[in-house]
XYZ file of C-alpha atoms in Angstrom:
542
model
C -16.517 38.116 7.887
C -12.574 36.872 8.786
C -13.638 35.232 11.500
C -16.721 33.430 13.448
C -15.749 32.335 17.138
C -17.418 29.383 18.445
C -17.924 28.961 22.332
C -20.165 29.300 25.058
C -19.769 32.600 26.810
C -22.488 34.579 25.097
C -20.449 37.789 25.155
C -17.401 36.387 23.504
C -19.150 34.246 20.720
C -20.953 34.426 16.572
C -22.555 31.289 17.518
C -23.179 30.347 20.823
C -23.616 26.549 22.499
C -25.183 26.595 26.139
C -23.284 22.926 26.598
C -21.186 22.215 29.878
C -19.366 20.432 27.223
C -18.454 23.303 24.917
C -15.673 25.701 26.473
C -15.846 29.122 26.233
C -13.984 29.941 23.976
C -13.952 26.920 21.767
C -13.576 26.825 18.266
C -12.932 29.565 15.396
C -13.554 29.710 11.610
C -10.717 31.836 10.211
C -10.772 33.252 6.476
C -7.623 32.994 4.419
C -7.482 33.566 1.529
C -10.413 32.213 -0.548
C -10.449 29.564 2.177
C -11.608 28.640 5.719
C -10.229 27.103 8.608
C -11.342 25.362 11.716
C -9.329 26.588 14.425
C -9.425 24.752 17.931
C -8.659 27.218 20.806
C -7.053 24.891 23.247
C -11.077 23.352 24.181
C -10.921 20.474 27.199
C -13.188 18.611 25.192
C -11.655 19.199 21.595
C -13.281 19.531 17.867
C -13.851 16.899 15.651
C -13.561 16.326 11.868
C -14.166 12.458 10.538
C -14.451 11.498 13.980
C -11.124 12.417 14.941
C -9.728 15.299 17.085
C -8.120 18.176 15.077
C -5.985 21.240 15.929
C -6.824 22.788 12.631
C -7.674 22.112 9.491
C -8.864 23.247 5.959
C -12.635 23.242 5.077
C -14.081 22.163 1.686
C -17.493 22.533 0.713
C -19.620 19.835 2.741
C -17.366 19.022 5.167
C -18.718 18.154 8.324
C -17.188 19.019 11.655
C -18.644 18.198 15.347
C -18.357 19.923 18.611
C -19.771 18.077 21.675
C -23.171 16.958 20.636
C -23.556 19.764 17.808
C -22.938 18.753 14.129
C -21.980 21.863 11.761
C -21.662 21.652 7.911
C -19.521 23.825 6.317
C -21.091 25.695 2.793
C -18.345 27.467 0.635
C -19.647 30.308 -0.986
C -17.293 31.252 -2.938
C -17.728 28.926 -5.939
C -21.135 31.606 -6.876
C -20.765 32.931 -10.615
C -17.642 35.080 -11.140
C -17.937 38.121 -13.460
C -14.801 39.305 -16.143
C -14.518 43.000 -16.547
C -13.465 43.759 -20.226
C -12.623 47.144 -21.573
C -15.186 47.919 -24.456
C -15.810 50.933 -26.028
C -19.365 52.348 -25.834
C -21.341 52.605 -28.997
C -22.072 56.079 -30.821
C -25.788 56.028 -29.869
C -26.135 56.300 -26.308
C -29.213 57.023 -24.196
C -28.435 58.500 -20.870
C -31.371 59.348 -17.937
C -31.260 60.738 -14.711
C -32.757 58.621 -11.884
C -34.977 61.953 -11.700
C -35.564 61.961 -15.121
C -38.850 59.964 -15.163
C -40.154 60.664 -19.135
C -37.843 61.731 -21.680
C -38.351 65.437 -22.866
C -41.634 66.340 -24.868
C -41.277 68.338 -28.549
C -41.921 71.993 -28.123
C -44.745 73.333 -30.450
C -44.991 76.986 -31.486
C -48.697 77.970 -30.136
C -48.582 81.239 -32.407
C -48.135 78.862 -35.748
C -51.421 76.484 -34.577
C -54.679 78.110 -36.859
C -57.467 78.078 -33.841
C -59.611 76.690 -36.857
C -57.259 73.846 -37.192
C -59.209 71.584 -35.085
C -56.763 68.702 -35.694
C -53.603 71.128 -34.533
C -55.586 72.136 -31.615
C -56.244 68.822 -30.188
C -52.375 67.837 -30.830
C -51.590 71.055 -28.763
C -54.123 69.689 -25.859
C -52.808 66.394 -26.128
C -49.449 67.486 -25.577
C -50.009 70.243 -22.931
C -52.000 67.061 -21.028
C -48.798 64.906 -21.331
C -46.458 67.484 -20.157
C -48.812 67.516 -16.797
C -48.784 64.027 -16.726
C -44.921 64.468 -16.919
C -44.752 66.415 -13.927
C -47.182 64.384 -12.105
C -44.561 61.273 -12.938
C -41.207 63.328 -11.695
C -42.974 64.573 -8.384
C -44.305 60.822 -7.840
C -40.530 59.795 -8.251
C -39.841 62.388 -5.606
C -42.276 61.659 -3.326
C -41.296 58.123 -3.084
C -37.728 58.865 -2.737
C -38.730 60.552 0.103
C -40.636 57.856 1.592
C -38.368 55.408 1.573
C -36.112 57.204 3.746
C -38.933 58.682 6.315
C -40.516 56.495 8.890
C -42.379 59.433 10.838
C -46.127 59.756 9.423
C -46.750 63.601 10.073
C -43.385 63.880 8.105
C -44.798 61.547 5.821
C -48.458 63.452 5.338
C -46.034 67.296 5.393
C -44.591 66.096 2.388
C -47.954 64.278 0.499
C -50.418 67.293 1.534
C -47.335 69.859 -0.272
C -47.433 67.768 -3.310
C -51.076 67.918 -3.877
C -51.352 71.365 -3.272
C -48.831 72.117 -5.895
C -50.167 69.926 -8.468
C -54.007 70.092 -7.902
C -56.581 72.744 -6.812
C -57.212 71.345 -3.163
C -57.756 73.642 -0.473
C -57.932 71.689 2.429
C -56.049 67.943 3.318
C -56.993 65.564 5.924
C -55.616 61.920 6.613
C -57.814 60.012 9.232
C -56.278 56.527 10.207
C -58.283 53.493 11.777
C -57.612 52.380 15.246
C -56.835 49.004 15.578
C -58.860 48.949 18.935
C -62.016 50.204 17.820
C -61.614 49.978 14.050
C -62.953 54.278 14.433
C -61.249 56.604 11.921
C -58.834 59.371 13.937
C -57.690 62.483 12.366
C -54.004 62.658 12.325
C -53.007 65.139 10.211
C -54.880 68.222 8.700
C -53.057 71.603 5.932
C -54.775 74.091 4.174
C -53.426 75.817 0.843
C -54.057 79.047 2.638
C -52.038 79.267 6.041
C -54.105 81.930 7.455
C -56.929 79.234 8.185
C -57.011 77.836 11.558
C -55.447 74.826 12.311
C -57.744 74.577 15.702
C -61.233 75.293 13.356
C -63.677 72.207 13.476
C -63.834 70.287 9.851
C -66.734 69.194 8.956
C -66.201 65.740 6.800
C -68.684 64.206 4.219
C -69.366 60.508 6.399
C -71.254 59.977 2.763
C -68.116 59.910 1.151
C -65.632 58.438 3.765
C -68.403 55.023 4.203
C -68.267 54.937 -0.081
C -64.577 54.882 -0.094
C -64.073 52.752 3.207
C -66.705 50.128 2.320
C -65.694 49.610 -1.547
C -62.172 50.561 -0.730
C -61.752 52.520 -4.390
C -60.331 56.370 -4.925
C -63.787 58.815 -5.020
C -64.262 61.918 -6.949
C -67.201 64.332 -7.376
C -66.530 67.038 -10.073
C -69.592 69.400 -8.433
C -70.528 67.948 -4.908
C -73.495 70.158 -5.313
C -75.107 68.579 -7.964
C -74.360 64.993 -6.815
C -77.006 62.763 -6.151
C -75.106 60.472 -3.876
C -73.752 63.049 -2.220
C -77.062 66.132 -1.705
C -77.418 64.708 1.774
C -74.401 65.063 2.954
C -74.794 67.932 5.179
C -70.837 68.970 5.662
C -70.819 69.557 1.983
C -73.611 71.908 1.670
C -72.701 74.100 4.535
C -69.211 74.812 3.795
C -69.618 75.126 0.346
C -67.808 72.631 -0.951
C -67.560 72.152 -5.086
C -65.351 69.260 -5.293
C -63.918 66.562 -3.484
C -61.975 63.286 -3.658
C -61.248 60.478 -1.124
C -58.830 57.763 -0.759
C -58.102 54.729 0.978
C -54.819 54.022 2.319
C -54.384 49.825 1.915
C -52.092 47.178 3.431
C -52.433 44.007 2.382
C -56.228 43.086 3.092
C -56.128 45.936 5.860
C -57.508 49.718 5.674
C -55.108 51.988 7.279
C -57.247 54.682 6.587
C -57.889 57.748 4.236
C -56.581 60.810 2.691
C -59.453 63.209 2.507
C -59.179 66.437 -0.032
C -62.220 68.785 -1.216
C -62.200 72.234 -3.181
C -64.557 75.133 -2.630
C -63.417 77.380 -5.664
C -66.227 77.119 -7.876
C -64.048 77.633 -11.046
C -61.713 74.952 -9.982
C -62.333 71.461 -9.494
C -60.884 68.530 -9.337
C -60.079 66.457 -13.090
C -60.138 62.710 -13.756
C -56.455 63.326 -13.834
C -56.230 64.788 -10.364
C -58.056 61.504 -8.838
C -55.758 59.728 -11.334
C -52.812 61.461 -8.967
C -54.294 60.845 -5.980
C -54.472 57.126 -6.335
C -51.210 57.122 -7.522
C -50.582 58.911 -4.042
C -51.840 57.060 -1.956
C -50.760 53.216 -3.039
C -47.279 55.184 -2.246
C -48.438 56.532 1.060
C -50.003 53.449 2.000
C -46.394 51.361 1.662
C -44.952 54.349 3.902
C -47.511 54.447 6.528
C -47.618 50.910 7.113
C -43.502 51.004 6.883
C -43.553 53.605 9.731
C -46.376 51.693 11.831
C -43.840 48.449 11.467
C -41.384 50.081 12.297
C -42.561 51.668 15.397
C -44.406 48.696 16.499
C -40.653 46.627 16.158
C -38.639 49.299 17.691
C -41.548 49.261 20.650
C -41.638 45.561 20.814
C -37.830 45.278 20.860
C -37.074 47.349 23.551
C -39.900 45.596 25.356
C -37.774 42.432 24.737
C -34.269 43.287 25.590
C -36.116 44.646 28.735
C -38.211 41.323 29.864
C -35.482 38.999 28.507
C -32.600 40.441 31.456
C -34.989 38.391 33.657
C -37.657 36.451 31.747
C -37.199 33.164 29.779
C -38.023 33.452 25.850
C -41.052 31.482 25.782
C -42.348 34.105 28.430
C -41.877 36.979 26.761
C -42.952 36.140 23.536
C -46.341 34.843 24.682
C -46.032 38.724 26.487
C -45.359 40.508 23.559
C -48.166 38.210 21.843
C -50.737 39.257 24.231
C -49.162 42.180 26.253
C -53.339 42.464 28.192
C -52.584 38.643 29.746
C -49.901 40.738 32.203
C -51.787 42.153 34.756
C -49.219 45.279 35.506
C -49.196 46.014 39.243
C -49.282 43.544 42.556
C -51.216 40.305 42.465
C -51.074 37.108 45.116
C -49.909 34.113 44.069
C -48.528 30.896 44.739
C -44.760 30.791 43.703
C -41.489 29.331 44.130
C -38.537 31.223 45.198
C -34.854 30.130 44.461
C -32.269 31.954 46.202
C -28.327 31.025 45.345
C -25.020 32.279 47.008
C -21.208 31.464 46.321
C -19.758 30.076 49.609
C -16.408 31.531 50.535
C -16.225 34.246 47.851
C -15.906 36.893 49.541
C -12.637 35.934 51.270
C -11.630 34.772 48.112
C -12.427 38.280 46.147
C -10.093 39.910 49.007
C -7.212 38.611 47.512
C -8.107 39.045 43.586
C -7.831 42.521 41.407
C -11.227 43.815 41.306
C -11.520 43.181 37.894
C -10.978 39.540 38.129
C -13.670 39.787 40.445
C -16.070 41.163 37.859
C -14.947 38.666 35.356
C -15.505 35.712 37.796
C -19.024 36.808 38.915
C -19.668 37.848 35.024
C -18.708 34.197 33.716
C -20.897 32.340 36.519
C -23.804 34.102 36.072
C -23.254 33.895 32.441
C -23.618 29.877 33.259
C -26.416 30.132 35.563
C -29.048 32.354 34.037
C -29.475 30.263 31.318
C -30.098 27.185 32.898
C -32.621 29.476 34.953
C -34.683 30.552 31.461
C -34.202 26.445 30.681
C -36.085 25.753 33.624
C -38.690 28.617 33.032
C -37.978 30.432 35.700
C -37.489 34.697 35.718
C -34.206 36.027 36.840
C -35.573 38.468 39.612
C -32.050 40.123 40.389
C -28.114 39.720 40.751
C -27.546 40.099 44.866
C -23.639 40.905 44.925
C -22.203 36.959 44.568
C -25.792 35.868 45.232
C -29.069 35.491 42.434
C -32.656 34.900 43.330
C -34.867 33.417 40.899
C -39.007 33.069 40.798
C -40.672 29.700 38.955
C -43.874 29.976 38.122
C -44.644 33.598 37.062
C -45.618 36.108 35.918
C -48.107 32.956 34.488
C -48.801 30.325 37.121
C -47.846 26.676 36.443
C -48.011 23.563 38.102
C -44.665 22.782 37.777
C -43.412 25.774 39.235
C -41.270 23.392 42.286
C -40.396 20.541 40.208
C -39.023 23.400 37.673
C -36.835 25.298 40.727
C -35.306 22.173 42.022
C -34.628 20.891 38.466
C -33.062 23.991 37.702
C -30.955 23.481 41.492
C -29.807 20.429 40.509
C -28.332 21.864 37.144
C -26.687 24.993 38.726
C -24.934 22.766 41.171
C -24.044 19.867 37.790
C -23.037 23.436 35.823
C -20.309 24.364 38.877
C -18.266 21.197 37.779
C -17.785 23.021 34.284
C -17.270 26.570 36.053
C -14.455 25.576 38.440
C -12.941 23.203 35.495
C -12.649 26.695 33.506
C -11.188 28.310 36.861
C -8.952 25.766 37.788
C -7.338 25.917 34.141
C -6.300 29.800 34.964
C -5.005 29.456 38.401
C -7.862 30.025 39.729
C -9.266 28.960 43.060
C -12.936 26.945 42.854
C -16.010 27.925 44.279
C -18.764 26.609 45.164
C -22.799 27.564 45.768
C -25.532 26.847 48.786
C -29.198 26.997 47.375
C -32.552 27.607 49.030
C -35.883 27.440 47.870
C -39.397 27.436 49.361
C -42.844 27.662 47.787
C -45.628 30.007 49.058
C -48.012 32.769 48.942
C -46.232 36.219 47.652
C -47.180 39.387 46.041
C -45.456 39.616 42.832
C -45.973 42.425 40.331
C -44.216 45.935 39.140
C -42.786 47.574 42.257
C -40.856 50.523 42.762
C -41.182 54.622 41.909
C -42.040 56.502 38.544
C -38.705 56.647 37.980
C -37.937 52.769 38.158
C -39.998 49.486 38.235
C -38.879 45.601 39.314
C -41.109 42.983 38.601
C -40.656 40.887 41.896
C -41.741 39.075 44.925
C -42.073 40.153 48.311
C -43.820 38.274 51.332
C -42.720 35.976 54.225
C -42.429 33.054 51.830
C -39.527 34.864 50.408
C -37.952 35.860 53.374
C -38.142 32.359 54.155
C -36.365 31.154 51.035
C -33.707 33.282 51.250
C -32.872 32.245 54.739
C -32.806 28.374 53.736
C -30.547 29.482 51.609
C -28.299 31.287 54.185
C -28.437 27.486 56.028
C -27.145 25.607 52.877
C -23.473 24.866 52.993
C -21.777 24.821 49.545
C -22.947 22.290 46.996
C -26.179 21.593 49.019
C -29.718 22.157 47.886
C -32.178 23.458 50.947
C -35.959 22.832 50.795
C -38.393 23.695 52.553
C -41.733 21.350 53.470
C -43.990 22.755 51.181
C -41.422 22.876 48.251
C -41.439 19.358 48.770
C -45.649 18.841 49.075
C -44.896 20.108 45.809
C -42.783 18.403 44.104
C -43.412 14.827 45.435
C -41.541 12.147 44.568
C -39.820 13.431 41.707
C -36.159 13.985 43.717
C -34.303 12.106 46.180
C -34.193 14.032 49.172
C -33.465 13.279 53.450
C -34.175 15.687 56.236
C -31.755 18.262 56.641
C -29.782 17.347 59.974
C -32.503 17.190 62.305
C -34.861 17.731 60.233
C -35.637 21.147 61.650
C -34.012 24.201 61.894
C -34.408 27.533 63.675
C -35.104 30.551 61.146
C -34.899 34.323 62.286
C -37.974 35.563 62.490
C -39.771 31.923 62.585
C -41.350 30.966 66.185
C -41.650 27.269 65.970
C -38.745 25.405 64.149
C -38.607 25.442 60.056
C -38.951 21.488 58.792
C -36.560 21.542 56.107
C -34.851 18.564 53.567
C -32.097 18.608 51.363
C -32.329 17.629 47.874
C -29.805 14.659 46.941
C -28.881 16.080 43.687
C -25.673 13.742 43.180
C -27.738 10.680 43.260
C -30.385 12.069 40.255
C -30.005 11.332 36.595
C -29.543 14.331 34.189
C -32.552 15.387 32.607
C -34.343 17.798 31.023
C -36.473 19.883 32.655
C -39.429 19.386 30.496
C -38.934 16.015 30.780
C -39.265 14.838 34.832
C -41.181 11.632 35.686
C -42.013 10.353 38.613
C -39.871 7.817 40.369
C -39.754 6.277 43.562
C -37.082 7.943 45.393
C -36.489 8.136 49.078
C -40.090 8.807 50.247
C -40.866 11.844 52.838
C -39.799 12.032 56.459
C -42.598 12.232 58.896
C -42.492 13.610 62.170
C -42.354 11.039 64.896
C-alpha cells in the first residue's frame, strides 16, 4: 500500500486513534520508492520522532515515532530475501504434468496375446486393470476437491459427491444426514438415486444398526452381502427393502461428527468392493473439510451481519458477549431500570441556515463521529441520531449497577470532547457549537419495537419522556440531572441544584427536582475507573 493515513475520524483513516489529542487527519506514511515517509498533515498537536516535532521525515527500520500518547515502530519489509532471474536453458529430459493429471499414464497390454493358462500374465492383467481404476478414482478425487474449494453451499456440495459415486461405484441410492448442534439428532439433508424415476418424496428406510457402528467408532463401514451379516440380520430396513450392500461414513471436524454419508446397493450381482469403501473414505475426509468450510462460513457471514447491525448502536463488549450467547437477549419488551441520556447542539439550527447543506452533513457527521465513541467507552447503546440531537441508554440490553455513574461519566466527556470539536471548527472558519445534556434514571420498557418490516431496540416510558425534557432545560455546555439519576450515582460528581432547584416539566404535575452536574470542576477519568469522593453533598429540601 502507497499510503496509510493516520487520524481520528474513523471514515478518513488505516489506523484510527479515538484521542482528543490526535487530529483528524493527522499523520501519513507515504511509499517512495523502496522507502517510507512520515508525513505530518498540518496536526495542532504535531508528530514526534526522537522527541522532537517533525514535518517529515525518512523511516529506517526500528525507528520509533510518537503521536500524542501512542508510540508506533516502524518495520521495513523490504530487506526479505531477493530472488535473481537467470536465463537457463532447460535440460533434454523433461517431465511435464497437468494439475489434472494425477498418475502418469499406465502401459497398454494386448489382452488377445495373454494365454488364459498363463496364470502369472493373468494376474499382471488384473493388477493393472485394478490400477487403472484406482487411476480414475485419483483424477475424479482431484476434481472433486477442486470443486470444493470453490463451493460453500452443502446441497451443491452433496450434487456433486452423490454424481461421483454413482459414476464410479454401484450405489443406488445416497443419503447425507448431518447432526444438529441443538440436539446432537442426525437430519437428512440431502438424498439422489442412480435411477431418477424414484421418488424423491418416498420414505427411506435407514439401517440405525449401521449409522450407531459408524457414529459411535467413527470409522468408514462396509457389508459386501447385508443379508448374510451377522451384525447387521436385525436390522429391519435392510431386510425389507432388499438391500445387498451397503457402506457408511462419517463426516469429521476436528474432534466433532458432522454427520454421515449413507450409500447401500440392492443389485444382487453388484456390490460394493474394498476399493469402493476405499473411495468413499477418501470422499468423505474431502467432504468433511467442505462441509465444515460452508458451516464456517455461513455461521461468519450470519454473525457478521449480526455485528455491523448491533455495533451502529451497541458498544463492542456488548455485542460480543451477544454473539457469544445470542439466548441471554430476551428479543421483545422487558421492564427495567435504565438510564437515559439525551444530547442536543444549542443554536445549530440558526447556524445550519446560513451553511450549504452539505457542510451541514459534514458538521453533524464529524460530531457524532466524536460522540458515539465516547458513548460505547462508557458502555452505553447508541439508541438513535434525532436531527442535531442523540439519545443514548446505559445499562442495557444487560443491567448494571453502574448504569448512572456510566451516563454522567460519559456527559462529562461529550462536553471535555466539544473543546476538540470546535478547535477543529474554528481552524476552517467555522462557527463553534455547543451541547445541553439531560439524563434521568427510571423504569422503561426496552426491547425490539417496530413492524415486520423494521425493528429498534429502544426505550419508551415516562422516564424517558422525562429525560428528554431535562434535556430541552439544559443551556449549552450544562449537564441536567434529575433526582433519581443522582440517588444513583452518589457522591461520585460534583453537582448544585439547578436554579431553584425545581423546575416545571410538561406533562409533570408537581415541580421536577433537578441538579446540574459540575463537570468543569471533575478530574478526567476513565470510566471504568470512578471512585468515590467527597464532592458537594446533595441538596435537601428545606
Amino acid at each position: 500500500k502507497d499510503e496509510t493515513r493516520i487520524g481520528r475520524a474513523a471514515n478518513r483513516n488505516d489506523i484510527v486513534l479515538d484521542d482528543g489529542q490526535v487530529s483528524r487527519e493527522h499523520a501519513l506514511l507515504k511509499r517512495i520508492g523502496r522507502r517510507v515517509m512520515i508525513v505530518d498533515l498540518g496536526s495542532a498537536n504535531g508528530t514526534f520522532f526522537g522527541g522532537q516535532r517533525v514535518k517529515e521525515r525518512i523511516l529506517n527500520n526500528e525507528d520509533i515515532f510518537a503521536i500524542s500518547k501512542y508510540t508506533f515502530t516502524f518495520k521495513d519489509q523490504t530487506g526479505t530475501v531477493a530472488v535473481k532471474y537467470e536465463e537457463q536453458k532447460i535440460g533434454n529430459t523433461v517431465l511435464l504434468r497437468k494439475p489434472d493429471q494425477v498418475v502418469s499414464g499406465l502401459p497398454q497390454i494386448d489382452k488377445n496375446s495373454i494365454s488364459v493358462a498363463d496364470f502369472t500374465s493373468k494376474t499382471l492383467l488384473d493388477d493393472i486393470e485394478a490400477l487403472r481404476k484406482k487411476a480414475e478414482t485419483l483424477s475424479r478425487l482431484y476434481e472433486l476437491n477442486e470443486m470444493l474449494g470453490s463451493v460453500f453451499g452443502v446441497e451443491e456440495i452433496f450434487k456433486k459427491v452423490s454424481e461421483l459415486m454413482f459414476r464410479l461405484t454401484p450405489a443406488d441410492r445416497f443419503l447425507v444426514l448431518l447432526k444438529d448442534s441443538a440436539t446432537g439428532q442426525l437430519t437428512p439433508v440431502a438424498a439422489e438415486y442412480r435411477r431418477r424415476s424414484t421418488s424423491s418424496n418416498q420414505e427411506i428406510s435407514v439401517s440405525k444398526t449401521v449409522l450407531d457402528r459408524v457414529m459411535s467408532e467413527r470409522v468408514s463401514l462396509l457389508s459386501f452381502d447385508t443379508q448374510a451379516d451377522s451384525r447387521l440380520a436385525s436390522a429391519k430396513s435392510i431386510i425389507m427393502q432388499n438391500i445387498h450392500s451397503v457402506m457408511c461414513a462419517p463426516l469429521l471436524a476436528k474432534d466433532d461428527l458432522l454427520g454421515v454419508i449413507y450409500v447401500d446397493c440392492q443389485q444382487v450381482m453388484q456390490m460394493f468392493s474394498e476399493d469402493d469403501l476405499d473411495f468413499l473414505n477418501a470422499i468423505a475426509g474431502g467432504t468433511s473439510i467442505a462441509v465444515d468450510n460452508a458451516m464456517s462460513h455461513k455461521r461468519l457471514v450470519r454473525e457478521e451481519l449480526a455485528r455491523a447491525t448491533y455495533s451502529r448502536f451497541m458498544p463492542k463488549h456488548v455485542v460480543d458477549e451477544i454473539l457469544a450467547n445470542p439466548n441471554a437477549l430476551s428479543l421483545g419488551g422487558s421492564n427495567a431500570v435504565v438510564t437515559m441520556l439525551f444530547s442536543d447542539v444549542r443554536g445549530f439550527t440558526s447556524m445550519s441556515e446560513s451553511l450549504p447543506p452539505e457542510t451541514v452533513v459534514q458538521i453533524l457527521n464529524e460530531y457524532f463521529a466524536d460522540m458515539g465513541p465516547i458513548v460505547f467507552d462508557h458502555h452505553g447503546l447508541l439508541d438513535k441520531y434525532m436531527g442535531d440531537g442523540l439519545m443514548a441508554l446505559f445499562g442495557v440490553p444487560y443491567p448494571s449497577d453502574d448504569a448512572a455513574v456510566n451516563a454522567v461519566a460519559a456527559a462529562v466527556a461529550m462536553q471535555r470532547r466539544m473543546e476538540v470539536v470546535n478547535r477543529d471548527l474554528k481552524a476552517r472558519g467555522l462557527s463553534e457549537i455547543a451541547i445541553g445534556i439531560g439524563i434521568n434514571t427510571g423504569m422503561v420498557t426496552v426491547g425490539y419495537i417496530g413492524s415486520e418490516q423494521r425493528t429498534d431496540y429502544t426505550a419508551i416510558g415516562d422516564a424517558v419522556n422525562l429525560a428528554a425534557r431535562l434535556e430541552k432545560e439544559a443551556q449549552a455546555g450544562q449537564i441536567i440531572i434529575s433526582q433519581a439519576t443522582l440517588n444513583a450515582i452518589g457522591n461520585q460528581f460534583p453537582v448544585r441544584p439547578c436554579g431553584c432547584g425545581e423546575v416545571k416539566v410538561k406533562g409533570k404535575r408537581e415541580p421536577v427536582q433537578i441538579y446540574e452536574i459540575l463537570w468543569e470542576e471533575t478530574m478526567p477519568r476513565d470510566s471504568s475507573e470512578i471512585q468515590s469522593s467527597p464532592y458537594i453533598p446533595r441538596p435537601t429540601k428545606s
